[in-house]
Short mmCIF file of C-alpha atoms (C1' of nucleotides) in Angstrom, two decimals:
data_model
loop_
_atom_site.label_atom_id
_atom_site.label_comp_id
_atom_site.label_asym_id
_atom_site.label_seq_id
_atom_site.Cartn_x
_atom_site.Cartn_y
_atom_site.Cartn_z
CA UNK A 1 7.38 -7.09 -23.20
CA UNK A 2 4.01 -7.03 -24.13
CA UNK A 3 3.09 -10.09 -22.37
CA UNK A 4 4.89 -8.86 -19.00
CA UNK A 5 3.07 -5.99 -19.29
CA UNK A 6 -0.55 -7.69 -19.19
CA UNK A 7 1.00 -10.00 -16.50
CA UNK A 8 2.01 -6.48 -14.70
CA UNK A 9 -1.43 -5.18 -15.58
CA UNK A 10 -3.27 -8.24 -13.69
CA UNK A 11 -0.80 -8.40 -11.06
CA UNK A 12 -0.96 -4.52 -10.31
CA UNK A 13 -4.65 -4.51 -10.48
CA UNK A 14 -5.18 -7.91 -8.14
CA UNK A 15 -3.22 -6.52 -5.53
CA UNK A 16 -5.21 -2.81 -6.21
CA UNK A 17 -8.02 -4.45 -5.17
CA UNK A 18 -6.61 -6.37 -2.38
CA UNK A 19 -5.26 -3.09 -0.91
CA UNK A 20 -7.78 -0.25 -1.04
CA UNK A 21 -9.67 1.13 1.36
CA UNK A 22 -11.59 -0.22 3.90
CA UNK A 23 -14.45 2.16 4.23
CA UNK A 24 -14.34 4.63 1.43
CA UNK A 25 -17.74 5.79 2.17
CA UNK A 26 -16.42 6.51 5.22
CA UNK A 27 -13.12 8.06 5.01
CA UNK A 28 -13.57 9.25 0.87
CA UNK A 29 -10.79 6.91 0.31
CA UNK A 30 -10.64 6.49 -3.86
CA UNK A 31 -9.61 3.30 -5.04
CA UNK A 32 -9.82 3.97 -8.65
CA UNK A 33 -11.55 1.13 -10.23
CA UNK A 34 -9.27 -1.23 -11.85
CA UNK A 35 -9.75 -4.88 -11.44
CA UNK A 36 -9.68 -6.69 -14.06
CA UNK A 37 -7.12 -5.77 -16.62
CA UNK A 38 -9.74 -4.78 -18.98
CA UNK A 39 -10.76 -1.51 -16.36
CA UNK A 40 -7.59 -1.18 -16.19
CA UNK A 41 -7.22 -0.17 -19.31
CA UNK A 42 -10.36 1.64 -19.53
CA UNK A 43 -9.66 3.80 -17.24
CA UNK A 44 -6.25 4.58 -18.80
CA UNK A 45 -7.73 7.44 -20.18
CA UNK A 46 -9.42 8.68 -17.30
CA UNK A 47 -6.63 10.62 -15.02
CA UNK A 48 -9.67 11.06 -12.55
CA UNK A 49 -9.59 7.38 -11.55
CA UNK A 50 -6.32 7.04 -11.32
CA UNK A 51 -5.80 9.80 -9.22
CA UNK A 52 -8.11 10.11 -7.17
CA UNK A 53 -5.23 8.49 -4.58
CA UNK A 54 -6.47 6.73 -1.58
CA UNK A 55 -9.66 8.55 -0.69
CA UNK A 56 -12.38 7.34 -2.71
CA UNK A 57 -14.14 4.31 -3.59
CA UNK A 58 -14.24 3.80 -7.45
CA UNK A 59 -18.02 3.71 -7.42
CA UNK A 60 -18.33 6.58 -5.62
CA UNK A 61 -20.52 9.14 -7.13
CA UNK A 62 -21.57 7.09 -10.06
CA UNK A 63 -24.96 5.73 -10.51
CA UNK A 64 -25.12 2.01 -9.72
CA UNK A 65 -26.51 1.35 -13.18
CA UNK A 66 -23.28 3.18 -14.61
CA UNK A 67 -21.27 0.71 -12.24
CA UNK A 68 -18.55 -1.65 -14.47
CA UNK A 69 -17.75 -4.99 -13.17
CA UNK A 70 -14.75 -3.62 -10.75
CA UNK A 71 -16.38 -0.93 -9.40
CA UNK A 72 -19.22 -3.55 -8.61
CA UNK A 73 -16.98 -5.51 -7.29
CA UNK A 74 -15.14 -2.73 -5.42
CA UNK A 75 -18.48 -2.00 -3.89
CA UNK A 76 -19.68 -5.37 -3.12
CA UNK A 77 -16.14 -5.80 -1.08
CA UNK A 78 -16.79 -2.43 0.71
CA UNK A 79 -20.10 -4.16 1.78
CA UNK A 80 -18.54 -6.87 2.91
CA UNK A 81 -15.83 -4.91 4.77
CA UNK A 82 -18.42 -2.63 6.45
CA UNK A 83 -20.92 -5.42 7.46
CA UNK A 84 -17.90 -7.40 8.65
CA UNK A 85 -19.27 -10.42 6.75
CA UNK A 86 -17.64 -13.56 6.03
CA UNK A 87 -16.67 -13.15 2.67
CA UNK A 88 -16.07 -17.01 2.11
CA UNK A 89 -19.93 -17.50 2.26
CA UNK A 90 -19.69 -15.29 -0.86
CA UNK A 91 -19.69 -17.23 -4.33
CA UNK A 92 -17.27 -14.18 -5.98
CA UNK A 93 -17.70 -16.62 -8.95
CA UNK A 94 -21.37 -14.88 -9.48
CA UNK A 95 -19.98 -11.38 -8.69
CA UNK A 96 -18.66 -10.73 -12.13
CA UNK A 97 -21.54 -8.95 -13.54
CA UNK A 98 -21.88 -4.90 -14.30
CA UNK A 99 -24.07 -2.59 -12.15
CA UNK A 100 -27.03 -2.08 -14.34
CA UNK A 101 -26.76 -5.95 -14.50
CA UNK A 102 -27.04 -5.84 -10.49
CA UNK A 103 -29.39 -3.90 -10.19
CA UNK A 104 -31.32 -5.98 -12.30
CA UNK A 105 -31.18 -8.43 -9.08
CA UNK A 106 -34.00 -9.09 -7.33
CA UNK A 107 -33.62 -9.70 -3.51
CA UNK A 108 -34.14 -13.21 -4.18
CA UNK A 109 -31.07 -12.99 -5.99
CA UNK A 110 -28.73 -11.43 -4.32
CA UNK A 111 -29.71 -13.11 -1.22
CA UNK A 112 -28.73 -16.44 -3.13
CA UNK A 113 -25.97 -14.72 -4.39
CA UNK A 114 -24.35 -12.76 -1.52
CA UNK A 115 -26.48 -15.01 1.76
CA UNK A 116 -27.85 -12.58 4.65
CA UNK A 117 -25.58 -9.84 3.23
CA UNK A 118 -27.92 -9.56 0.10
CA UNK A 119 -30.52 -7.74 2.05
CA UNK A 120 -27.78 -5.16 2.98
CA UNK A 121 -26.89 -4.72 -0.61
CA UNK A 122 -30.18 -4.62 -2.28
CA UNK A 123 -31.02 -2.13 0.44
CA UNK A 124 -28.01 -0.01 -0.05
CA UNK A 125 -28.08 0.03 -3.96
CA UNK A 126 -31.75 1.48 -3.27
CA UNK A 127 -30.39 4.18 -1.63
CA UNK A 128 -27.92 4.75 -3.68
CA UNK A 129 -29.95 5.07 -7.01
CA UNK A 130 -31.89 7.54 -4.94
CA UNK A 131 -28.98 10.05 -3.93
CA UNK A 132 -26.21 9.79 -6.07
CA UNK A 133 -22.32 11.73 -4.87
CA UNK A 134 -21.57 14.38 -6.79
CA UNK A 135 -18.19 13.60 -4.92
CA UNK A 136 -16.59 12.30 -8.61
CA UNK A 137 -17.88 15.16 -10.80
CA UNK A 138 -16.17 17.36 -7.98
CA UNK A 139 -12.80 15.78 -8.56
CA UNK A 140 -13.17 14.63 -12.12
CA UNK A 141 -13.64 18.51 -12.29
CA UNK A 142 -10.60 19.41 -9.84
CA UNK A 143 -8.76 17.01 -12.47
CA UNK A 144 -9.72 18.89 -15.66
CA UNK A 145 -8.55 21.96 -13.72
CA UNK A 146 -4.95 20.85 -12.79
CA UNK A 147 -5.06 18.14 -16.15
CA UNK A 148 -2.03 19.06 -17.43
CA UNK A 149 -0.12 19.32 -14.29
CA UNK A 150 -0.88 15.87 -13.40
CA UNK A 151 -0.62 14.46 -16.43
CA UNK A 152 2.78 15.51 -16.64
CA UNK A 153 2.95 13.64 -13.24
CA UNK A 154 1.84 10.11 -14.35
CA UNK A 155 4.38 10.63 -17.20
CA UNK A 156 7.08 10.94 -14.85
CA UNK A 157 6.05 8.51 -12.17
CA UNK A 158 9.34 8.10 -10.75
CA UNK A 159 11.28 10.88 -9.75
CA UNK A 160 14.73 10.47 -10.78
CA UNK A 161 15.82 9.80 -7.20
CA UNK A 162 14.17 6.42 -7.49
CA UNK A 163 17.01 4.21 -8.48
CA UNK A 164 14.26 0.99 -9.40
CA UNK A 165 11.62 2.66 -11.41
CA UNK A 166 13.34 1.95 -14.23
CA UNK A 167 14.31 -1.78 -13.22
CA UNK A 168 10.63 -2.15 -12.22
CA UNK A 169 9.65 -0.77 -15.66
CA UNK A 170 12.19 -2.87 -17.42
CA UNK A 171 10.53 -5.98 -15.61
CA UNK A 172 7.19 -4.98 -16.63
CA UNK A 173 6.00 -3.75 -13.48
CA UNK A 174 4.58 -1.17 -14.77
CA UNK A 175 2.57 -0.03 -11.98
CA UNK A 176 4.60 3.53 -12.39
CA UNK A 177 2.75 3.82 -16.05
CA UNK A 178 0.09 5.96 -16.08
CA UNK A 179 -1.37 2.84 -17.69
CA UNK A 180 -1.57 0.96 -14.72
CA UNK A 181 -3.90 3.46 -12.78
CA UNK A 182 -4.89 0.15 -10.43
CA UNK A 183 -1.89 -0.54 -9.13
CA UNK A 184 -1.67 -0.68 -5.34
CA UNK A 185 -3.66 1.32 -4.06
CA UNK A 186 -3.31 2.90 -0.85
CA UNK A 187 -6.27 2.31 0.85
CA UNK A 188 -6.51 -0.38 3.16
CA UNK A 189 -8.24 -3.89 3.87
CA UNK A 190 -7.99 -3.81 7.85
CA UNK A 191 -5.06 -5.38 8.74
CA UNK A 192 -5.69 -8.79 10.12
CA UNK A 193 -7.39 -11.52 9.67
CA UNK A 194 -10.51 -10.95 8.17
CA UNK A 195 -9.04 -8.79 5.85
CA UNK A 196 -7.82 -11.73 3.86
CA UNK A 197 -10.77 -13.58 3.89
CA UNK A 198 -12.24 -10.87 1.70
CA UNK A 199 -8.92 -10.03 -0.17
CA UNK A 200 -8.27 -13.83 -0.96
CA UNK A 201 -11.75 -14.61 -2.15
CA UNK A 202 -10.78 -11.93 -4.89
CA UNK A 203 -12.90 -9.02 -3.95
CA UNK A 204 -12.06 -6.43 -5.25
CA UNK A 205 -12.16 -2.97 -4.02
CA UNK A 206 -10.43 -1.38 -6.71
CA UNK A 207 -8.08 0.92 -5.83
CA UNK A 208 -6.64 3.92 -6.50
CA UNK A 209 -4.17 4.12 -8.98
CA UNK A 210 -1.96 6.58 -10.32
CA UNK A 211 0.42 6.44 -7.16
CA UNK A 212 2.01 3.86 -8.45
CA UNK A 213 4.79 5.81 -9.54
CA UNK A 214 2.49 8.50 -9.82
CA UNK A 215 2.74 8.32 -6.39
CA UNK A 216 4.94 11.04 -5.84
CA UNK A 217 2.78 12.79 -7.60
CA UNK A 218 2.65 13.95 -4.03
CA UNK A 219 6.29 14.43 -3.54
CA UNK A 220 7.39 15.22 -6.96
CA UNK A 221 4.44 18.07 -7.56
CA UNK A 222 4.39 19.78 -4.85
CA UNK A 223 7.76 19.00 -3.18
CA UNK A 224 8.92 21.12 -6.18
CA UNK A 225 7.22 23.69 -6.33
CA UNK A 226 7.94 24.37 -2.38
CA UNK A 227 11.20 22.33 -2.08
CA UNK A 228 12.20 20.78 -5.36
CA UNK A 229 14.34 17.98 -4.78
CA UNK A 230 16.92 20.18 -6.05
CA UNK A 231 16.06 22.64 -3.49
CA UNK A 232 17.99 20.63 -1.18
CA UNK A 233 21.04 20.90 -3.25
CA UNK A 234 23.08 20.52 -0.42
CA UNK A 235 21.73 17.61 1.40
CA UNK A 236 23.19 14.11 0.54
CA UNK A 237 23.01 11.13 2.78
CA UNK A 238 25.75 11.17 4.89
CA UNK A 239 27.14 14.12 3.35
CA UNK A 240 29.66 15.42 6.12
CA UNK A 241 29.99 18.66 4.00
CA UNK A 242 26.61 19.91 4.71
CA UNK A 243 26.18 18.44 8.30
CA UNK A 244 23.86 15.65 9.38
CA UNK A 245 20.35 15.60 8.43
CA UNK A 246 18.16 15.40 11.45
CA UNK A 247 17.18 12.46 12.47
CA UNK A 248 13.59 11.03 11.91
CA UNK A 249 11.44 11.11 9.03
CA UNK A 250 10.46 14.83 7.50
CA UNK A 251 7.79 16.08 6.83
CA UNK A 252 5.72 15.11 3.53
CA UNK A 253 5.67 18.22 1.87
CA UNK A 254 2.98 17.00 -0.94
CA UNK A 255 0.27 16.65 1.25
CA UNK A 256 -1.33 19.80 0.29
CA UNK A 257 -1.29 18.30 -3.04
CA UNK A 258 -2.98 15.50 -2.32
CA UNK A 259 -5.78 17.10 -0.52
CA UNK A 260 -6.65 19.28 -3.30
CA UNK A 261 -6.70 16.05 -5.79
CA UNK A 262 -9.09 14.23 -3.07
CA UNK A 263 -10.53 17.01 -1.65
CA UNK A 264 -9.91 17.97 2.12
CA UNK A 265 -12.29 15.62 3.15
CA UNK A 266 -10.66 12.80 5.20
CA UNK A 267 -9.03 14.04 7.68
CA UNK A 268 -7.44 10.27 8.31
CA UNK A 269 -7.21 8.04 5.63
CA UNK A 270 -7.75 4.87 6.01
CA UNK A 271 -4.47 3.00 7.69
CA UNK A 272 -2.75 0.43 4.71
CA UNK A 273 -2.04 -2.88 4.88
CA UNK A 274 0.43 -3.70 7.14
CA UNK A 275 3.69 -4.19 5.53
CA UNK A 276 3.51 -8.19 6.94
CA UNK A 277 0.59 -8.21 4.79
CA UNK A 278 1.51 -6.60 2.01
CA UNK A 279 4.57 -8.88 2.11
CA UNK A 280 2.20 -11.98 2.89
CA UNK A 281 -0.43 -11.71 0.05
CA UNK A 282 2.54 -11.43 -2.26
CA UNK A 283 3.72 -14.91 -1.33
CA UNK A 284 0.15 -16.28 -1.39
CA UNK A 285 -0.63 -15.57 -4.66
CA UNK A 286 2.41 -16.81 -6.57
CA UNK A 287 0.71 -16.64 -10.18
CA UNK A 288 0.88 -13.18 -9.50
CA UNK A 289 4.21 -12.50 -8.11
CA UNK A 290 6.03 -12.48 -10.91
CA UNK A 291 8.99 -14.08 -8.99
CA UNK A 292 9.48 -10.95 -6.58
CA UNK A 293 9.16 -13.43 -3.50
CA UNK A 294 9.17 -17.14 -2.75
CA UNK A 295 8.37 -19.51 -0.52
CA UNK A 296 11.66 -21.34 1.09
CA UNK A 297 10.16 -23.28 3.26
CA UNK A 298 5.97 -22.74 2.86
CA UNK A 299 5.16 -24.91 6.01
CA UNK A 300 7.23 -23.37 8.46
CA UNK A 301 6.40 -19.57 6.65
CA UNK A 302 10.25 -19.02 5.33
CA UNK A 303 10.27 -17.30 2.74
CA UNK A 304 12.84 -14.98 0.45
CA UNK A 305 12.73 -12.14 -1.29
CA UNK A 306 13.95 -12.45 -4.95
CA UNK A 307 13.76 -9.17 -5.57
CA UNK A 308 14.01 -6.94 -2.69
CA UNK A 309 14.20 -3.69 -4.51
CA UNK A 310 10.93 -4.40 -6.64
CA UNK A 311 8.93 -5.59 -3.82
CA UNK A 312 10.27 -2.26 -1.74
CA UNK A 313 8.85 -0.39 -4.91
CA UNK A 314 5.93 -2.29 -4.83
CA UNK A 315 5.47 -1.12 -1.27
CA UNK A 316 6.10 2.16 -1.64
CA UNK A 317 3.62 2.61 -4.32
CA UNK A 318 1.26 1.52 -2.04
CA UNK A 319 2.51 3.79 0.25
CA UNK A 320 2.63 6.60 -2.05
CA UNK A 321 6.37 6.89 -1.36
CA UNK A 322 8.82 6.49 -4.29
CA UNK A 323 11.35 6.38 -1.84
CA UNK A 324 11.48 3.53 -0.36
CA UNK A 325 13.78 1.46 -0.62
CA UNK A 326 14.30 -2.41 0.48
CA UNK A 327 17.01 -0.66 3.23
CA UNK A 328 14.17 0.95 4.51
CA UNK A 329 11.51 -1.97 4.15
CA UNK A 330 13.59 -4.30 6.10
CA UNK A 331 13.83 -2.05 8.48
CA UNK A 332 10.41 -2.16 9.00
CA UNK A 333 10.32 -5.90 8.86
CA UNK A 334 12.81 -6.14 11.73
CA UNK A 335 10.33 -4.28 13.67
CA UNK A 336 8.49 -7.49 13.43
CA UNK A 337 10.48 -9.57 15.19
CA UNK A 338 10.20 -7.97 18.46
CA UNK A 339 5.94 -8.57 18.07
CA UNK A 340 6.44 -11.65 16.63
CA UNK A 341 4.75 -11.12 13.48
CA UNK A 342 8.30 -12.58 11.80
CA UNK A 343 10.93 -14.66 13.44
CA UNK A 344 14.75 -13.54 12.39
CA UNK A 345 16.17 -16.66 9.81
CA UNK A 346 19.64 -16.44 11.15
CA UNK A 347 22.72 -16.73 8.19
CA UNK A 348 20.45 -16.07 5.41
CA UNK A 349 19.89 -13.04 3.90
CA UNK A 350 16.64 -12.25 2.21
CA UNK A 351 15.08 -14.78 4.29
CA UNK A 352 12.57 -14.21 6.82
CA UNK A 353 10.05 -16.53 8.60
CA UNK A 354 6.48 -15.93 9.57
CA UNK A 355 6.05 -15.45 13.37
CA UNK A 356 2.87 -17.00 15.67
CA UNK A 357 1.41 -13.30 15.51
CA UNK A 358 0.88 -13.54 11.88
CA UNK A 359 -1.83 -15.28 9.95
CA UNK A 360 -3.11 -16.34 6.56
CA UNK A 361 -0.33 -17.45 5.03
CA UNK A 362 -0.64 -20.74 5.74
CA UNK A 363 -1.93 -23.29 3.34
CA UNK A 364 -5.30 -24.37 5.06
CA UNK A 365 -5.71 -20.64 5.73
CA UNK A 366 -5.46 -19.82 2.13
CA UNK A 367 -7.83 -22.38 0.67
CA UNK A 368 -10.04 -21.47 2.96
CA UNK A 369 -9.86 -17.76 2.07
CA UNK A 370 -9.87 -18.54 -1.47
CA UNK A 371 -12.35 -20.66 -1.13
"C1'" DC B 1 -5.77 17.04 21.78
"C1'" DC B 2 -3.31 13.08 23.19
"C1'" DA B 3 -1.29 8.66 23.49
"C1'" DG B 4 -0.36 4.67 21.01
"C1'" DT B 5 0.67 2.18 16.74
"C1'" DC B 6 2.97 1.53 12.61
"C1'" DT B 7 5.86 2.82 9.76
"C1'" DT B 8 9.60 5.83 7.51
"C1'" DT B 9 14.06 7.79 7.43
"C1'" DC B 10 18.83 7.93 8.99
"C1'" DC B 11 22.63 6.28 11.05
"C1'" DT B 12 26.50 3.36 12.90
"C1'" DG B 13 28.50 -0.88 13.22
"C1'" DC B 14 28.86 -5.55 11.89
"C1'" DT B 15 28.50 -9.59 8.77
"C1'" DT B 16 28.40 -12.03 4.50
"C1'" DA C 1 33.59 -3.25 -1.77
"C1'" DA C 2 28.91 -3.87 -1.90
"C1'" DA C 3 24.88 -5.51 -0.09
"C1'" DG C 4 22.45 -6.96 3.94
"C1'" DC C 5 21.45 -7.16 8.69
"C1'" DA C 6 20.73 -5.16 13.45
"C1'" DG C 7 18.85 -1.80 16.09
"C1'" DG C 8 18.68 2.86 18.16
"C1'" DA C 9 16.60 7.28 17.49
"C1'" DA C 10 13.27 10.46 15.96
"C1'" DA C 11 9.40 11.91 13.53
"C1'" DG C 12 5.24 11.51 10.28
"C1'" DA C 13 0.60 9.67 9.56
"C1'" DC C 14 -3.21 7.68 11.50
"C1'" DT C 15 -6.29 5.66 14.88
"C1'" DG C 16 -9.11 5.43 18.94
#
DNA sequence: CCAGTCTTTCCTGCTT
DNA sequence: AAAGCAGGAAAGACTG
């Protein structure tokens, strides 16, 4: 159990930092900082991190000196995101250091370290040891306020219409825990191509945490106190009784929620991973899939899911949705087929195939991302 | 504000 | 019978 759990703890914080936001400075997304298992469980304590949802970049408002090693990290992948630099010419290898050790860099350095980008980030850390946020105090402040509320949250990640948590929690995903605060995070690498280049080389951007599980935070919170779930006593899928529900997706009620925890900033987070991608860097990194997916057929991109309710979970984590559901998942992977992102794998269930609009998943691309 | 994109949610019918 | 698959329909969340 314990082991699975560490294994869930690296697992849920790799893919935090593959998935979290692509310009927090810009859009306040908060990937709380969590790369390594080790900040993971730092920041257990520290409801601030973990909430802070998809609107803020871990190192946000903290001194560069005060930086740890993921919110470095977290940091030096933002760079890389906003300066649309080729993350391969990066040797992540030398990235593992803390900020007060990085700021200890001399240009010299981090030029030899990071190539052209170092200029950007000796540059940037200049300015920001000369005007710090106050953007963390602000929330880790909002957070002392409504402490209790949300603690209560990240002890009840799952809301008992979630039929998985507790096979996900069994398994040892415990991204739900409020001791996971980096699972995936809802921010978002941009979708495509580069994205992985950064993502596969291991940068982190640390993300945001608590939704795993806590992620209806959003729904659970606030849905209740305007529409507990029981408030719709009535409604039941498919429930002729009550009549039909109308069609189409309702309304997130929990959004006022969430902009009080990240603060009204944002007016548009930062657009996830695609769910092809999500799906994708799954299957790429198998040490860390904990046998959720597999590979059928790795040349041709056929793969299977192994556990389609887990990885749904998984997804809707990200998403901050504890709703969805591997129904709902597929549905969106069928959506694929007409763009070509996925071809249909006739006969086989669980099986799809990557399509010519998709990328990095093959093997060349990978080693060269990871590389 | 609007149109477009990408889901998300539901549903019905069919297949395995 | 249950679980999946196929897609249509509609709407939410974002993006440009």
């Amino acid at each position: 159990m314990a082991a699975a759990c560490q294994i869930s703890n690296v697992f849920s914080n790799y893919f935090s930092a593959m998935y979290s936001a692509e310009d927090p400075a810009l859009t306040s997304a908060p990937p709380a900082a969590a790369f390594g298992a080790e900040d993971a469980e730092l920041t257990l304590g520290s409801p601030q991190v973990s909430l802070e949802g998809t609107e803020k970049a871990s190192w946000s408002g903290e001194e560069p000196q005060f930086w740890s090693k993921a919110q470095v990290l977290d940091w030096i992948s933002y760079q890389v995101e906003k300066h649309k630099y080729d993350a391969s010419a990066i040797d992540f290898s030398r990235c593992n250091m803390d900020g007060a050790t990085l700021c200890g860099c001399a240009l010299e350095e981090l030029r030899l370290v990071f190539g052209p980008l170092g200029d950007q980030l000796h540059a940037q850390l200049r300015d920001l040891t000369s005007s710090p946020s106050d953007e963390l105090s602000w929330i880790i402040e909002l957070l002392e306020k409504d402490g209790i509320a949300f603690q209560e949250a990240l002890e009840n990640p799952f809301d008992q219409g979630s039929p998985f948590a507790q096979e996900l929690l069994e398994d040892g995903q415990q991204q739900a825990s409020p001791c996971h605060p980096g699972s995936y995070g809802a921010g978002a690498p941009s979708p495509g191509s580069s994205d992985i280049s950064t993502t596969g080389t291991g940068t982190p951007q640390s993300s945001h945490s608590s939704d795993s599980g806590g992620s209806d935070v959003d729904l659970d919170l606030a849905d209740s106190k305007l529409f507990p779930r029981d408030g719709f006593p009535n409604y039941k899928k498919g429930d002729p009784k009550h009549g039909k529900r109308k069609r189409g997706r309702p309304r997130k009620l929990s959004k006022e929620y969430w902009e009080r925890l990240e603060g009204k900033k944002s007016k548009h987070a930062p657009r996830g991973t695609h769910l092809w991608e999500f799906i994708r860097d799954i299957l790429i990194y198998p040490e860390l899939n904990q046998g959720l997916m597999k590979w059928e057929n790795r040349h041709e991109g056929v793969f299977k899911f192994l556990r389609s309710e887990a990885v749904a979970q998984l997804w809707g984590q990200k998403k901050k949705n504890n709703n969805m559901t591997y129904e709902k998942l597929s549905r969106a992977m069928r959506y694929y087929y007409k763009r070509e992102i996925l071809e249909r794998v006739d006969g086989r269930r669980l099986v799809y195939k990557f399509g010519k609009n998709s990328s990095g998943w093959k093997e060349d691309e990978v080693v060269q991302t990871r590389n």
